[in-house]
PDB file of C-alpha atoms in Angstrom:
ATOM      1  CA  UNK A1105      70.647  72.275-149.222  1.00  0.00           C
ATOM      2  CA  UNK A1106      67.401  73.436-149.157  1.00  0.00           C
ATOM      3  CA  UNK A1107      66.020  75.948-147.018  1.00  0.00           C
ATOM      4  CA  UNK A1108      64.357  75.739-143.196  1.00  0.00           C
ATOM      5  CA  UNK A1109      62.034  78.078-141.747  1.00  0.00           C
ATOM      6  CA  UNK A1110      64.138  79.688-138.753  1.00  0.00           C
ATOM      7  CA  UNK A1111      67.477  78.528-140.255  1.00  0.00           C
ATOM      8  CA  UNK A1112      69.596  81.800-139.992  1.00  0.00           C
ATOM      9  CA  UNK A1113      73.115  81.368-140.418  1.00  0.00           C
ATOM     10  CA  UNK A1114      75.434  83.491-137.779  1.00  0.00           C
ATOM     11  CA  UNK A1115      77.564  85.600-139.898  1.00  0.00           C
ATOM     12  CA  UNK A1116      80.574  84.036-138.260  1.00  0.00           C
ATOM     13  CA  UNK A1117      81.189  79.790-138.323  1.00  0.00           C
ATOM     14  CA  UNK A1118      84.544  78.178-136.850  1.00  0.00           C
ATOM     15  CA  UNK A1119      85.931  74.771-138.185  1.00  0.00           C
ATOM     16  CA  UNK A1120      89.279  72.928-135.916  1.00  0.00           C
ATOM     17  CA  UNK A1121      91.465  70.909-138.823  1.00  0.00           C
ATOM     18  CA  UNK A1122      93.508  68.813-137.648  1.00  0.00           C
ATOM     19  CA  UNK A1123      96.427  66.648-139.658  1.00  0.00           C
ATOM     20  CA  UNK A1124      93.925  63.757-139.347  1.00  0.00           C
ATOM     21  CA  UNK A1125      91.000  65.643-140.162  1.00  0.00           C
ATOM     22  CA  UNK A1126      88.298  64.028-143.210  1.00  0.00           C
ATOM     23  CA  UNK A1127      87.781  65.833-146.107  1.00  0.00           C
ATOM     24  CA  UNK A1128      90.230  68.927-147.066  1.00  0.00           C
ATOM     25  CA  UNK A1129      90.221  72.815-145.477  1.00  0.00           C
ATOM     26  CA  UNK A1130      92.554  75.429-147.060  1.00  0.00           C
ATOM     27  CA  UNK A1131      91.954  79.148-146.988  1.00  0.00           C
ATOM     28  CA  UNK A1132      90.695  78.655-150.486  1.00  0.00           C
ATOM     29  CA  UNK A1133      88.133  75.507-150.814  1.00  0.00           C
ATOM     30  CA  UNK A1134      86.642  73.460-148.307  1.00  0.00           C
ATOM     31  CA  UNK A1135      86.302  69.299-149.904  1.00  0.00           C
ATOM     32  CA  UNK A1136      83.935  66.484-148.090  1.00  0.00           C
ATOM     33  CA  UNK A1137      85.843  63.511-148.045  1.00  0.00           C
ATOM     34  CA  UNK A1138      83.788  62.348-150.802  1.00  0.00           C
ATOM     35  CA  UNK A1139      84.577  65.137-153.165  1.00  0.00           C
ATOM     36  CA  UNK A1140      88.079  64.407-152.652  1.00  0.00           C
ATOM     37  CA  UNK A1141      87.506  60.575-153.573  1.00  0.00           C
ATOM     38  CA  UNK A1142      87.142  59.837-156.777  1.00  0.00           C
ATOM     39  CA  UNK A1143      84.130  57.673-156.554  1.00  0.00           C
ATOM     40  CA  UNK A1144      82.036  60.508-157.956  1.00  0.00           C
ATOM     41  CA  UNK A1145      78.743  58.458-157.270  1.00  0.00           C
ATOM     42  CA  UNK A1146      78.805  59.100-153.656  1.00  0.00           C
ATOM     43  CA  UNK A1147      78.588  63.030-154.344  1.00  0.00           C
ATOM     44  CA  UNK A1148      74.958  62.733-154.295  1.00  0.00           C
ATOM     45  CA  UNK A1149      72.744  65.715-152.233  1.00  0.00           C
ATOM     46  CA  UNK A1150      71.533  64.145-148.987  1.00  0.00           C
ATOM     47  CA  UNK A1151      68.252  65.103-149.971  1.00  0.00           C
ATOM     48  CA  UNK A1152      68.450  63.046-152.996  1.00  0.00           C
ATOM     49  CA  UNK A1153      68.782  60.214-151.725  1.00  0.00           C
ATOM     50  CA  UNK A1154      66.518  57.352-150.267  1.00  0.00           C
ATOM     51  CA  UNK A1155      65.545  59.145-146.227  1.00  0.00           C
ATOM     52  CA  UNK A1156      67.039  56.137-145.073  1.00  0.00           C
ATOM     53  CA  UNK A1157      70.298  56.275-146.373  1.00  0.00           C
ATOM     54  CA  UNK A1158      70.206  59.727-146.040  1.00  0.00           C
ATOM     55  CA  UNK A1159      69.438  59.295-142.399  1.00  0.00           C
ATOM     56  CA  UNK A1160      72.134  56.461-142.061  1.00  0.00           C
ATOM     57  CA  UNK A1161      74.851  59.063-143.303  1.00  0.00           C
ATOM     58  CA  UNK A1162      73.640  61.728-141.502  1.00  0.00           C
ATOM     59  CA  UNK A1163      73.616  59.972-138.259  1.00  0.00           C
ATOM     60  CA  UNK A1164      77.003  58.465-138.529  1.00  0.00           C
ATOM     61  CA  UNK A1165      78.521  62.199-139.293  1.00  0.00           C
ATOM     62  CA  UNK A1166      76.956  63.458-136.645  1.00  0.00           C
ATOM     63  CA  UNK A1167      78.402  60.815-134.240  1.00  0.00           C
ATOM     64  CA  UNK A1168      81.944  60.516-135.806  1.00  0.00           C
ATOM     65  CA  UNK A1169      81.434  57.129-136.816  1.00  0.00           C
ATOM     66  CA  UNK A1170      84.941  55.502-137.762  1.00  0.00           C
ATOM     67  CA  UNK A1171      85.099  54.199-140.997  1.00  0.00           C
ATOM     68  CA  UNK A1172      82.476  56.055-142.576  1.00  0.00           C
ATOM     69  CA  UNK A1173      84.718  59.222-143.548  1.00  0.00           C
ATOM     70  CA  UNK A1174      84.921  57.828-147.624  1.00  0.00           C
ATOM     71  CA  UNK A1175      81.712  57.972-148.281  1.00  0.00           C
ATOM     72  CA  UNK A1176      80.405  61.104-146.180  1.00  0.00           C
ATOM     73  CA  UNK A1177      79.416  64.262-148.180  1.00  0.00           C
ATOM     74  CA  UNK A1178      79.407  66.440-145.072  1.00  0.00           C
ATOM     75  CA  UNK A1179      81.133  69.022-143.412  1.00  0.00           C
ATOM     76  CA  UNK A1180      80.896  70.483-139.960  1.00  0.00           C
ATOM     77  CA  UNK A1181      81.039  73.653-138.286  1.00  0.00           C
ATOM     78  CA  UNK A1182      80.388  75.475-134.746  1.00  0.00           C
ATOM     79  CA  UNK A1183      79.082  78.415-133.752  1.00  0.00           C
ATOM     80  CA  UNK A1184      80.405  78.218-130.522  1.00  0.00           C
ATOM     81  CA  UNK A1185      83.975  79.424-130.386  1.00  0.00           C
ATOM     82  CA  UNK A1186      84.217  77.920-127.269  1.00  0.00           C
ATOM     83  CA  UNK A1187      83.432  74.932-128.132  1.00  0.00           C
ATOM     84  CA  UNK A1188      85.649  75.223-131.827  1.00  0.00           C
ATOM     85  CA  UNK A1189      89.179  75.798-128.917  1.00  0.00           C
ATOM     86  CA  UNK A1190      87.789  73.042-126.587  1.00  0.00           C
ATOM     87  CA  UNK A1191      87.368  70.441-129.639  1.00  0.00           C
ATOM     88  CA  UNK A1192      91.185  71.592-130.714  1.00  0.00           C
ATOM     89  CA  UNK A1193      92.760  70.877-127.362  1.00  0.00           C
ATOM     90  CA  UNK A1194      90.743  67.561-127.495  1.00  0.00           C
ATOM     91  CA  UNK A1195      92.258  66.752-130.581  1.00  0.00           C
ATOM     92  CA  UNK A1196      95.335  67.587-129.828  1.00  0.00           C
ATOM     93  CA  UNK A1197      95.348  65.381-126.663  1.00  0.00           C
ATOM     94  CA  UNK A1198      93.303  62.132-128.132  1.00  0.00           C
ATOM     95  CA  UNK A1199      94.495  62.027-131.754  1.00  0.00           C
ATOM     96  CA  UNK A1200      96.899  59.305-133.183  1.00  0.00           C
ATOM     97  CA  UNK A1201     100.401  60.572-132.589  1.00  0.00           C
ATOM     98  CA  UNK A1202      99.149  63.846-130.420  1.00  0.00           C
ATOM     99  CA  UNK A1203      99.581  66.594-133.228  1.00  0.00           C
ATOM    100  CA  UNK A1204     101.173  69.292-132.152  1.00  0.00           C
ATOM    101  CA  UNK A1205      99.129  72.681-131.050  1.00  0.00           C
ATOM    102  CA  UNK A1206     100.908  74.510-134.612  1.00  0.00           C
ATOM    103  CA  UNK A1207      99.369  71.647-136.689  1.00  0.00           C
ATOM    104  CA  UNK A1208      95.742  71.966-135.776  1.00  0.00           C
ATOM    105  CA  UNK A1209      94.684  75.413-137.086  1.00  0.00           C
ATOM    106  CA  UNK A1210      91.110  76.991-136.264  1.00  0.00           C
ATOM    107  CA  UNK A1211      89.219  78.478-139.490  1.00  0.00           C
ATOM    108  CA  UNK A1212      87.286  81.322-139.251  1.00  0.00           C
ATOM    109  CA  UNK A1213      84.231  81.829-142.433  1.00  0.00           C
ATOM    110  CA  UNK A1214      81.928  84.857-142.845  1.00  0.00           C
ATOM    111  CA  UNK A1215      79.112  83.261-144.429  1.00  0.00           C
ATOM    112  CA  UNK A1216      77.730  86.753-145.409  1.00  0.00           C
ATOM    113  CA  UNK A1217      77.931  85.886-149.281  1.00  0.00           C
ATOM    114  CA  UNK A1218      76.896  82.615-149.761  1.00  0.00           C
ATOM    115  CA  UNK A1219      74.162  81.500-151.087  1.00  0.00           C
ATOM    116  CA  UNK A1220      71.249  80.695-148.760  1.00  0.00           C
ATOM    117  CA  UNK A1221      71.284  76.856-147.831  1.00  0.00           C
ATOM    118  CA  UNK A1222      74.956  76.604-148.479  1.00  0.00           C
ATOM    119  CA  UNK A1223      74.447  76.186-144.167  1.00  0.00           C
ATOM    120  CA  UNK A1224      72.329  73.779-142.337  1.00  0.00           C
ATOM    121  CA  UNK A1225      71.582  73.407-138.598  1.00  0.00           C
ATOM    122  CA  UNK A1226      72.033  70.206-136.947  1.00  0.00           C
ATOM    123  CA  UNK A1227      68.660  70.721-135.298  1.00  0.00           C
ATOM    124  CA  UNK A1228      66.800  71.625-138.357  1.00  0.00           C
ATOM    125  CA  UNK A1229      68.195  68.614-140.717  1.00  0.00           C
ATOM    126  CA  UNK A1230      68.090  66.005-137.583  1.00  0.00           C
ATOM    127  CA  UNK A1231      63.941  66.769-137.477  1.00  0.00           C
ATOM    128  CA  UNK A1232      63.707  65.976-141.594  1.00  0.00           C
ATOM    129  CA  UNK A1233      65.131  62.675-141.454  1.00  0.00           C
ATOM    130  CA  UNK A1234      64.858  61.423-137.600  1.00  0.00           C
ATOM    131  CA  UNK A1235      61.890  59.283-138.616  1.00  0.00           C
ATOM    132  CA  UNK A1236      63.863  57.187-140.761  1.00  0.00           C
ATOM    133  CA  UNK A1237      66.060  56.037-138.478  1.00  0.00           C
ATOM    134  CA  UNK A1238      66.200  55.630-134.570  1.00  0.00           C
ATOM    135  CA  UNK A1239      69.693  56.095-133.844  1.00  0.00           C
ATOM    136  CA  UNK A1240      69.203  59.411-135.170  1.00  0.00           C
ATOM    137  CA  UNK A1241      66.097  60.381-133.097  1.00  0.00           C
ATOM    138  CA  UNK A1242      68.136  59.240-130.043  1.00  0.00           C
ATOM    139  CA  UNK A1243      70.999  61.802-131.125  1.00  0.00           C
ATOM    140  CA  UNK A1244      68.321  64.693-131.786  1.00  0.00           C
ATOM    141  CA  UNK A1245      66.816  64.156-128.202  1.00  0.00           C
ATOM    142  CA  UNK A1246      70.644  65.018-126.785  1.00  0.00           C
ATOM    143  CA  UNK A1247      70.972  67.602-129.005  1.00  0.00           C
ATOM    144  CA  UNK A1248      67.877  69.552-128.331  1.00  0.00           C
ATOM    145  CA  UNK A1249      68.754  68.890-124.499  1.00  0.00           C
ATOM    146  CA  UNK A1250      72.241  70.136-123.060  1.00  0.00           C
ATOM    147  CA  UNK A1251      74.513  68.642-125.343  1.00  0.00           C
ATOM    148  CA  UNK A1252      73.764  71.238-128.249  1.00  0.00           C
ATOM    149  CA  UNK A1253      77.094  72.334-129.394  1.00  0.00           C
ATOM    150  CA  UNK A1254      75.934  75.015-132.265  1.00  0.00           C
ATOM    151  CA  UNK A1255      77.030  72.870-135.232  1.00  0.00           C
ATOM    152  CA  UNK A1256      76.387  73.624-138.921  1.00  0.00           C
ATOM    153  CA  UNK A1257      76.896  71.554-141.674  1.00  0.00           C
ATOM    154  CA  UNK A1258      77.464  71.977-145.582  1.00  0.00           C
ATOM    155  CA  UNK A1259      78.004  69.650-148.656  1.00  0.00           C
ATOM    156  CA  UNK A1260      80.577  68.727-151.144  1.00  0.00           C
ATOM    157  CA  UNK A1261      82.687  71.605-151.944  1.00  0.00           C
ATOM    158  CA  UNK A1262      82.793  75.130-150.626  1.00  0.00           C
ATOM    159  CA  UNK A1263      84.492  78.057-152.567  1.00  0.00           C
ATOM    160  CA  UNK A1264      85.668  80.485-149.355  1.00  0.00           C
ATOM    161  CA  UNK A1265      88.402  82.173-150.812  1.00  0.00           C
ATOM    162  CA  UNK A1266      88.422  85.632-149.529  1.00  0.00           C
ATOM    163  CA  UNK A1267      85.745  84.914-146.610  1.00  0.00           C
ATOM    164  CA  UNK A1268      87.716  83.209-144.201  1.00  0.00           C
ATOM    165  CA  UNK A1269      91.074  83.629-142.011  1.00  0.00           C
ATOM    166  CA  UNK A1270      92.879  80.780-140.266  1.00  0.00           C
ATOM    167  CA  UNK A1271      95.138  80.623-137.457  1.00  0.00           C
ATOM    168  CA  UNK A1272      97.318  77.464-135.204  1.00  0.00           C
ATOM    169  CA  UNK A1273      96.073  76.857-131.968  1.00  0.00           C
ATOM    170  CA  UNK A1274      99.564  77.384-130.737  1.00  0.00           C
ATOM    171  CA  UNK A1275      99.821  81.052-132.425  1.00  0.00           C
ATOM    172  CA  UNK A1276      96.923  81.879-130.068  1.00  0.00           C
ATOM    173  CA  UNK A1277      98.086  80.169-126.871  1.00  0.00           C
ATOM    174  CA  UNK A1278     101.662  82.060-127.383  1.00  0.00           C
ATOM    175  CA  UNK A1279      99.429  85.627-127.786  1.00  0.00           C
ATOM    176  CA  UNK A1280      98.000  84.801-125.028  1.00  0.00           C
ATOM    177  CA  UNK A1281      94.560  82.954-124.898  1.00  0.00           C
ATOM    178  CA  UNK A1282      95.156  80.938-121.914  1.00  0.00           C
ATOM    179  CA  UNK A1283      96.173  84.122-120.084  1.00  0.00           C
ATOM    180  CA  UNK A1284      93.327  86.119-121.157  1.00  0.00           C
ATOM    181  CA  UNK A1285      90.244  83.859-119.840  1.00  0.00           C
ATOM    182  CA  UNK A1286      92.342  82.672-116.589  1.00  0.00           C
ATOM    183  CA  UNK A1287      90.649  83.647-113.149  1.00  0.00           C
ATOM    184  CA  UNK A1288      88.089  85.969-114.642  1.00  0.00           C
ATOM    185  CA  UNK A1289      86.132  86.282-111.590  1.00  0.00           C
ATOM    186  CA  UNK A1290      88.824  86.507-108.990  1.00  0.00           C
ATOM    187  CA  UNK A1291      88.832  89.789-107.233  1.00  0.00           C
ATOM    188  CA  UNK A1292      92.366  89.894-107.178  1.00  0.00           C
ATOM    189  CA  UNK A1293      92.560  90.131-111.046  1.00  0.00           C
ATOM    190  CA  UNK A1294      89.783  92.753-111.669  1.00  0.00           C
ATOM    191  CA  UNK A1295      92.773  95.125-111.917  1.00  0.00           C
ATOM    192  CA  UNK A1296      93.996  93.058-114.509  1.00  0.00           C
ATOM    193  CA  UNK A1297      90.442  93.451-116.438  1.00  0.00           C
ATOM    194  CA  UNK A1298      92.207  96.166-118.614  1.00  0.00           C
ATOM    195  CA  UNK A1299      95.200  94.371-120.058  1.00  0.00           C
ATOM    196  CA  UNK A1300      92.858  91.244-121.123  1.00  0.00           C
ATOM    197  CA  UNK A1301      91.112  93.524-123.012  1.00  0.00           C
ATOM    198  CA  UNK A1302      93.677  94.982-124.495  1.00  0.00           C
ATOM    199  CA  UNK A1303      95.161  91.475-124.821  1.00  0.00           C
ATOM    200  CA  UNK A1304      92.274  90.167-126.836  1.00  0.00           C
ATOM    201  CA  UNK A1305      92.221  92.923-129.006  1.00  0.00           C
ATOM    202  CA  UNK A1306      95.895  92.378-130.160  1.00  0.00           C
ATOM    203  CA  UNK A1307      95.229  88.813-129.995  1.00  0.00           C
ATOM    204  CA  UNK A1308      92.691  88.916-132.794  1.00  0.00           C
ATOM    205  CA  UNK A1309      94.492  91.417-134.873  1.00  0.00           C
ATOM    206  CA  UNK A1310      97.457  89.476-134.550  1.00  0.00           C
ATOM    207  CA  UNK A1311      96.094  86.176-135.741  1.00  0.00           C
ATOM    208  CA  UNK A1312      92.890  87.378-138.110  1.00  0.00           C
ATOM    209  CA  UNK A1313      93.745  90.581-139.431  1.00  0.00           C
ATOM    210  CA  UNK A1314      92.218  94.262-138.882  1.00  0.00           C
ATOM    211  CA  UNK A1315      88.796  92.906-141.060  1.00  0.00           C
ATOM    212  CA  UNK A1316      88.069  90.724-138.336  1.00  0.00           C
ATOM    213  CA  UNK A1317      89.531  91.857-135.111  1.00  0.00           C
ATOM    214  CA  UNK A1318      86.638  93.355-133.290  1.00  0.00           C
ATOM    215  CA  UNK A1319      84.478  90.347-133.712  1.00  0.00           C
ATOM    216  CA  UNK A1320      87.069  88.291-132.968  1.00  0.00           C
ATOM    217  CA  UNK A1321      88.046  90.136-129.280  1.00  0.00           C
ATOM    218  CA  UNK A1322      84.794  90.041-128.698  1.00  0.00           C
ATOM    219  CA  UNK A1323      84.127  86.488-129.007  1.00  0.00           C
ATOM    220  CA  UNK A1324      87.606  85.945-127.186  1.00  0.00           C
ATOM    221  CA  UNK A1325      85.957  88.226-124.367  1.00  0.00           C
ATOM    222  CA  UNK A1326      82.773  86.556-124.393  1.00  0.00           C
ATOM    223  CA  UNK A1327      84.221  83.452-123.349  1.00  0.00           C
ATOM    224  CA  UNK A1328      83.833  83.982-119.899  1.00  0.00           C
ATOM    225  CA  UNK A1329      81.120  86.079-117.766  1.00  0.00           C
ATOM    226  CA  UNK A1330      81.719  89.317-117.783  1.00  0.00           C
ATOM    227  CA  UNK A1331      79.714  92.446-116.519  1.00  0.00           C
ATOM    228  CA  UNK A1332      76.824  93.634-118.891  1.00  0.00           C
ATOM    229  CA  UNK A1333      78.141  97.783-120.063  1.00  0.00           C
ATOM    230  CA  UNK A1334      81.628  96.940-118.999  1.00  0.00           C
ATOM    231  CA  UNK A1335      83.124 100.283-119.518  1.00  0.00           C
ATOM    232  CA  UNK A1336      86.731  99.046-119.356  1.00  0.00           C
ATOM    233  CA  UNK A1337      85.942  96.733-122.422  1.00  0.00           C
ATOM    234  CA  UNK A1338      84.213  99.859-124.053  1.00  0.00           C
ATOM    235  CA  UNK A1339      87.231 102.128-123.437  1.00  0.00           C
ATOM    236  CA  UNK A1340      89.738  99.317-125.029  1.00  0.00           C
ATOM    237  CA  UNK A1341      87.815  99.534-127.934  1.00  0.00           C
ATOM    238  CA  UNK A1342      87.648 103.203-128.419  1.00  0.00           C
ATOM    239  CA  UNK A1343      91.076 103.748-127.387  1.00  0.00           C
ATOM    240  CA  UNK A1344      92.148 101.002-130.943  1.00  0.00           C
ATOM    241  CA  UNK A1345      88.755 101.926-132.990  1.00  0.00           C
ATOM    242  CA  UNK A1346      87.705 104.313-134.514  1.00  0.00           C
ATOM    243  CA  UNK A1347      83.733 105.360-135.051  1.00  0.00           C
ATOM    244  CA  UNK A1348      84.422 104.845-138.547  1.00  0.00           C
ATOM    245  CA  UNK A1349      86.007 101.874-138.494  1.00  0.00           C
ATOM    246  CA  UNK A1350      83.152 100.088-136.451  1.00  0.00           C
ATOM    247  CA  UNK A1351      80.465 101.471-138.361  1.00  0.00           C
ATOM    248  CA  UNK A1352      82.159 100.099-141.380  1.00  0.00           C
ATOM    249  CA  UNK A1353      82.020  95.972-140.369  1.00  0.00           C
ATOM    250  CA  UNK A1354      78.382  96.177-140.799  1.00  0.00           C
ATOM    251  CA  UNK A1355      77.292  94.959-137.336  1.00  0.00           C
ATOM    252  CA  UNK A1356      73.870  96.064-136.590  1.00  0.00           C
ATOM    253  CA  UNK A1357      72.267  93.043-138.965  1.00  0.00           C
ATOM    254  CA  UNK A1358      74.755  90.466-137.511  1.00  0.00           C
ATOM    255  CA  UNK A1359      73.622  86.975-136.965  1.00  0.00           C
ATOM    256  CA  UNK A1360      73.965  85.119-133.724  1.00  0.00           C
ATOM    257  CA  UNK A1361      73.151  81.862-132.587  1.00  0.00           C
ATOM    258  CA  UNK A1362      72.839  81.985-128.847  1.00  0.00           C
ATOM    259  CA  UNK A1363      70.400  78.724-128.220  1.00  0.00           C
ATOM    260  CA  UNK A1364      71.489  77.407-125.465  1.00  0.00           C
ATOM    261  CA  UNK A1365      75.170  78.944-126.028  1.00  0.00           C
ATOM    262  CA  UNK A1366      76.075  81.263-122.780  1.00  0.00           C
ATOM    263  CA  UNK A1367      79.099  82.757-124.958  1.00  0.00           C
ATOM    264  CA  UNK A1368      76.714  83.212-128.108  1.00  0.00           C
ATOM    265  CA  UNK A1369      74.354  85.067-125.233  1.00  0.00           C
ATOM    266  CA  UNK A1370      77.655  86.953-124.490  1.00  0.00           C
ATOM    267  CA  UNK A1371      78.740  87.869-127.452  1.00  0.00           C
ATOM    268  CA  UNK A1372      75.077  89.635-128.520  1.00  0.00           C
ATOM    269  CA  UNK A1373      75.351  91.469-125.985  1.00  0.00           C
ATOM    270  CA  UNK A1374      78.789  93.163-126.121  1.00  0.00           C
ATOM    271  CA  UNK A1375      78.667  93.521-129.487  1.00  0.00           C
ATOM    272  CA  UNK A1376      75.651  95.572-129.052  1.00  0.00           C
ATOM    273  CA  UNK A1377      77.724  97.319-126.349  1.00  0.00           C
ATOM    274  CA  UNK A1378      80.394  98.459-128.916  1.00  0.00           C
ATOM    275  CA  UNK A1379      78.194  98.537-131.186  1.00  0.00           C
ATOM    276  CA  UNK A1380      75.881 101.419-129.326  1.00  0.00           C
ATOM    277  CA  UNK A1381      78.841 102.859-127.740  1.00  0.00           C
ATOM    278  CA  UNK A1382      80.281 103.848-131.245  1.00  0.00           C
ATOM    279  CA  UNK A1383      76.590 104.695-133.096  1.00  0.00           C
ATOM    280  CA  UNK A1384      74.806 105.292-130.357  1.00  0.00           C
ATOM    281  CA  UNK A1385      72.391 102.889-132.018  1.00  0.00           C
ATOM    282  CA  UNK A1386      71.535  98.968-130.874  1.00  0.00           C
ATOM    283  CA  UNK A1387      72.005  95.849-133.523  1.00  0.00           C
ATOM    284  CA  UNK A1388      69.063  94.152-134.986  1.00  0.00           C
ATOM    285  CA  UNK A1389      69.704  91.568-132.538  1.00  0.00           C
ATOM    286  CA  UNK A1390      68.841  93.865-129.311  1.00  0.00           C
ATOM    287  CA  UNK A1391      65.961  95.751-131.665  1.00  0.00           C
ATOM    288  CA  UNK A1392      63.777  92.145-132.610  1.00  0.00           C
ATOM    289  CA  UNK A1393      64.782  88.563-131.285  1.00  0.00           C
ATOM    290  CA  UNK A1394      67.523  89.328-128.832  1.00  0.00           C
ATOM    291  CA  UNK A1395      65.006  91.057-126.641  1.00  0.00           C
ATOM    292  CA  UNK A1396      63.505  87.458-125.495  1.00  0.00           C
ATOM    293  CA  UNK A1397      66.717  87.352-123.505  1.00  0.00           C
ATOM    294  CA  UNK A1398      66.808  88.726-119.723  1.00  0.00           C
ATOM    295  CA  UNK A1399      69.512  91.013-119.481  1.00  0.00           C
ATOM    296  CA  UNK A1400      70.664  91.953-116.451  1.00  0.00           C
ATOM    297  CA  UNK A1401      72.485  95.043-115.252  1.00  0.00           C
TER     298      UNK A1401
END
């Protein structure tokens, strides 16, 4: 895709599959349901194509139009792990046959080494083509109000062996997810504050491996509000990490999207915390854009 001004990819995207899911996800390749048709015509770049078809296809991706899957080039992600667990229960509740929580599995990419405009923001393809079709505008004005849900979209087929872990929905209920964001700001649980931390950090490790496990517990942590230099998340972390071991992920030029995302506005946050309580130094994130945000004590 080509690129937008502004379009910065978060290092970290999230994708539910589901046994009725379009298109094909392993841990290896990533196929629109056109690629995996074998009409080959209908493999054409959206922005090849007349701006309104291109609109047309766009718009009914976007919407989850039924019947359109055969033809559809596109694939979706979220920024919002939130809203990635959220859309799994939802599937698991409202799909035909109500897969179990073990069959719908939540993928995890680093988009770190791909190419730039292998990732496209809703927001940012919705304003090329909304003039060419109405239904479209209508679905960018709810997206640019509250119902923004941090989705990203690529084309045809994606190569993301080695950059991305997956793991069932029911793995992480059983290690504990449910228990870790229940009755967060209930006094009588502050006591408990320790052991969710703890919790999420085995929770990630668990499911996504050591690579990814400090990302991941924070994300897991940054699903509900929290207090900003929580020192009991701080200790957890120095009591599994070492300095080393932090400075090694790389996470002082990490990506973010927090537009209108209270967990992506979270997440920057304590992963500057670890991230300054380890280097004593603040991500690019705190040092240039992040410092638009009001932070409170």
């Amino acid at each position: 895709m080509p690129l937008f001004k502004g379009n910065q990819v978060p290092r970290y995207l999230f994708r539910i599959v589901a046994p009725q899911s379009a298109g094909s996800t392993t841990t290896s390749k990533v196929k629109s349901p056109a690629t995996t048709n074998s009409d080959s015509d209908r493999l054409e770049d959206l922005f090849q194509l007349d701006p309104e078809i291109a609109a047309d296809r766009l718009n009914q991706h976007l919407r989850w139009m039924s019947g359109h899957e055969q033809r559809c080039n596109l694939m979706s992600w979220t920024s919002s792990l939130l809203f990635a667990l959220q859309y799994g229960l939802y599937r698991h509740s409202m799909d035909r046959g109500e897969p179990q929580l073990e069959e719908i599995s939540l993928f995890i990419i680093d988009t770190r080494s791909f190419p730039e405009g292998t990732f496209v923001k809703d927001l940012e393809i919705i304003k090329v083509f909304e003039t060419y079709h109405n239904g479209l505008k209508d679905f960018g004005e709810l997206r640019f109000g509250k119902y923004y849900f941090g989705e990203y979209l690529t084309q045809g087929e994606l190569d993301i062996e080695g950059r991305c872990v997956k793991v069932s929905l029911q793995r992480m209920i059983d290690l504990g997810l449910f228990e870790l964001h229940s009755g967060l700001g209930n006094r009588d649980g502050w006591n408990r504050w320790a052991s969710r931390v703890r919790k999420a950090i085995t929770l990630a490790q668990s499911c996504f491996g050591d690579r990814w496990a400090v990302p991941i517990a924070a994300m897991l942590l940054a699903l509900q509000p929290r207090a900003q230099k929580d020192a009991i998340i701080i200790s957890g972390f120095s009591a599994m990490f070492s300095s080393e071991e932090i400075a090694g992920l790389s996470l002082e030029d990490i990506e973010i999207d927090d537009v209108r995302l209270p967990e992506g506005e979270q997440f920057a946050r304590l992963i500057n915390s670890i991230h300054r309580a380890f280097t004593d130094t603040d991500t690019d994130l705190v040092l240039n854009s992040f410092t638009r945000l009001e932070i409170s004590e």
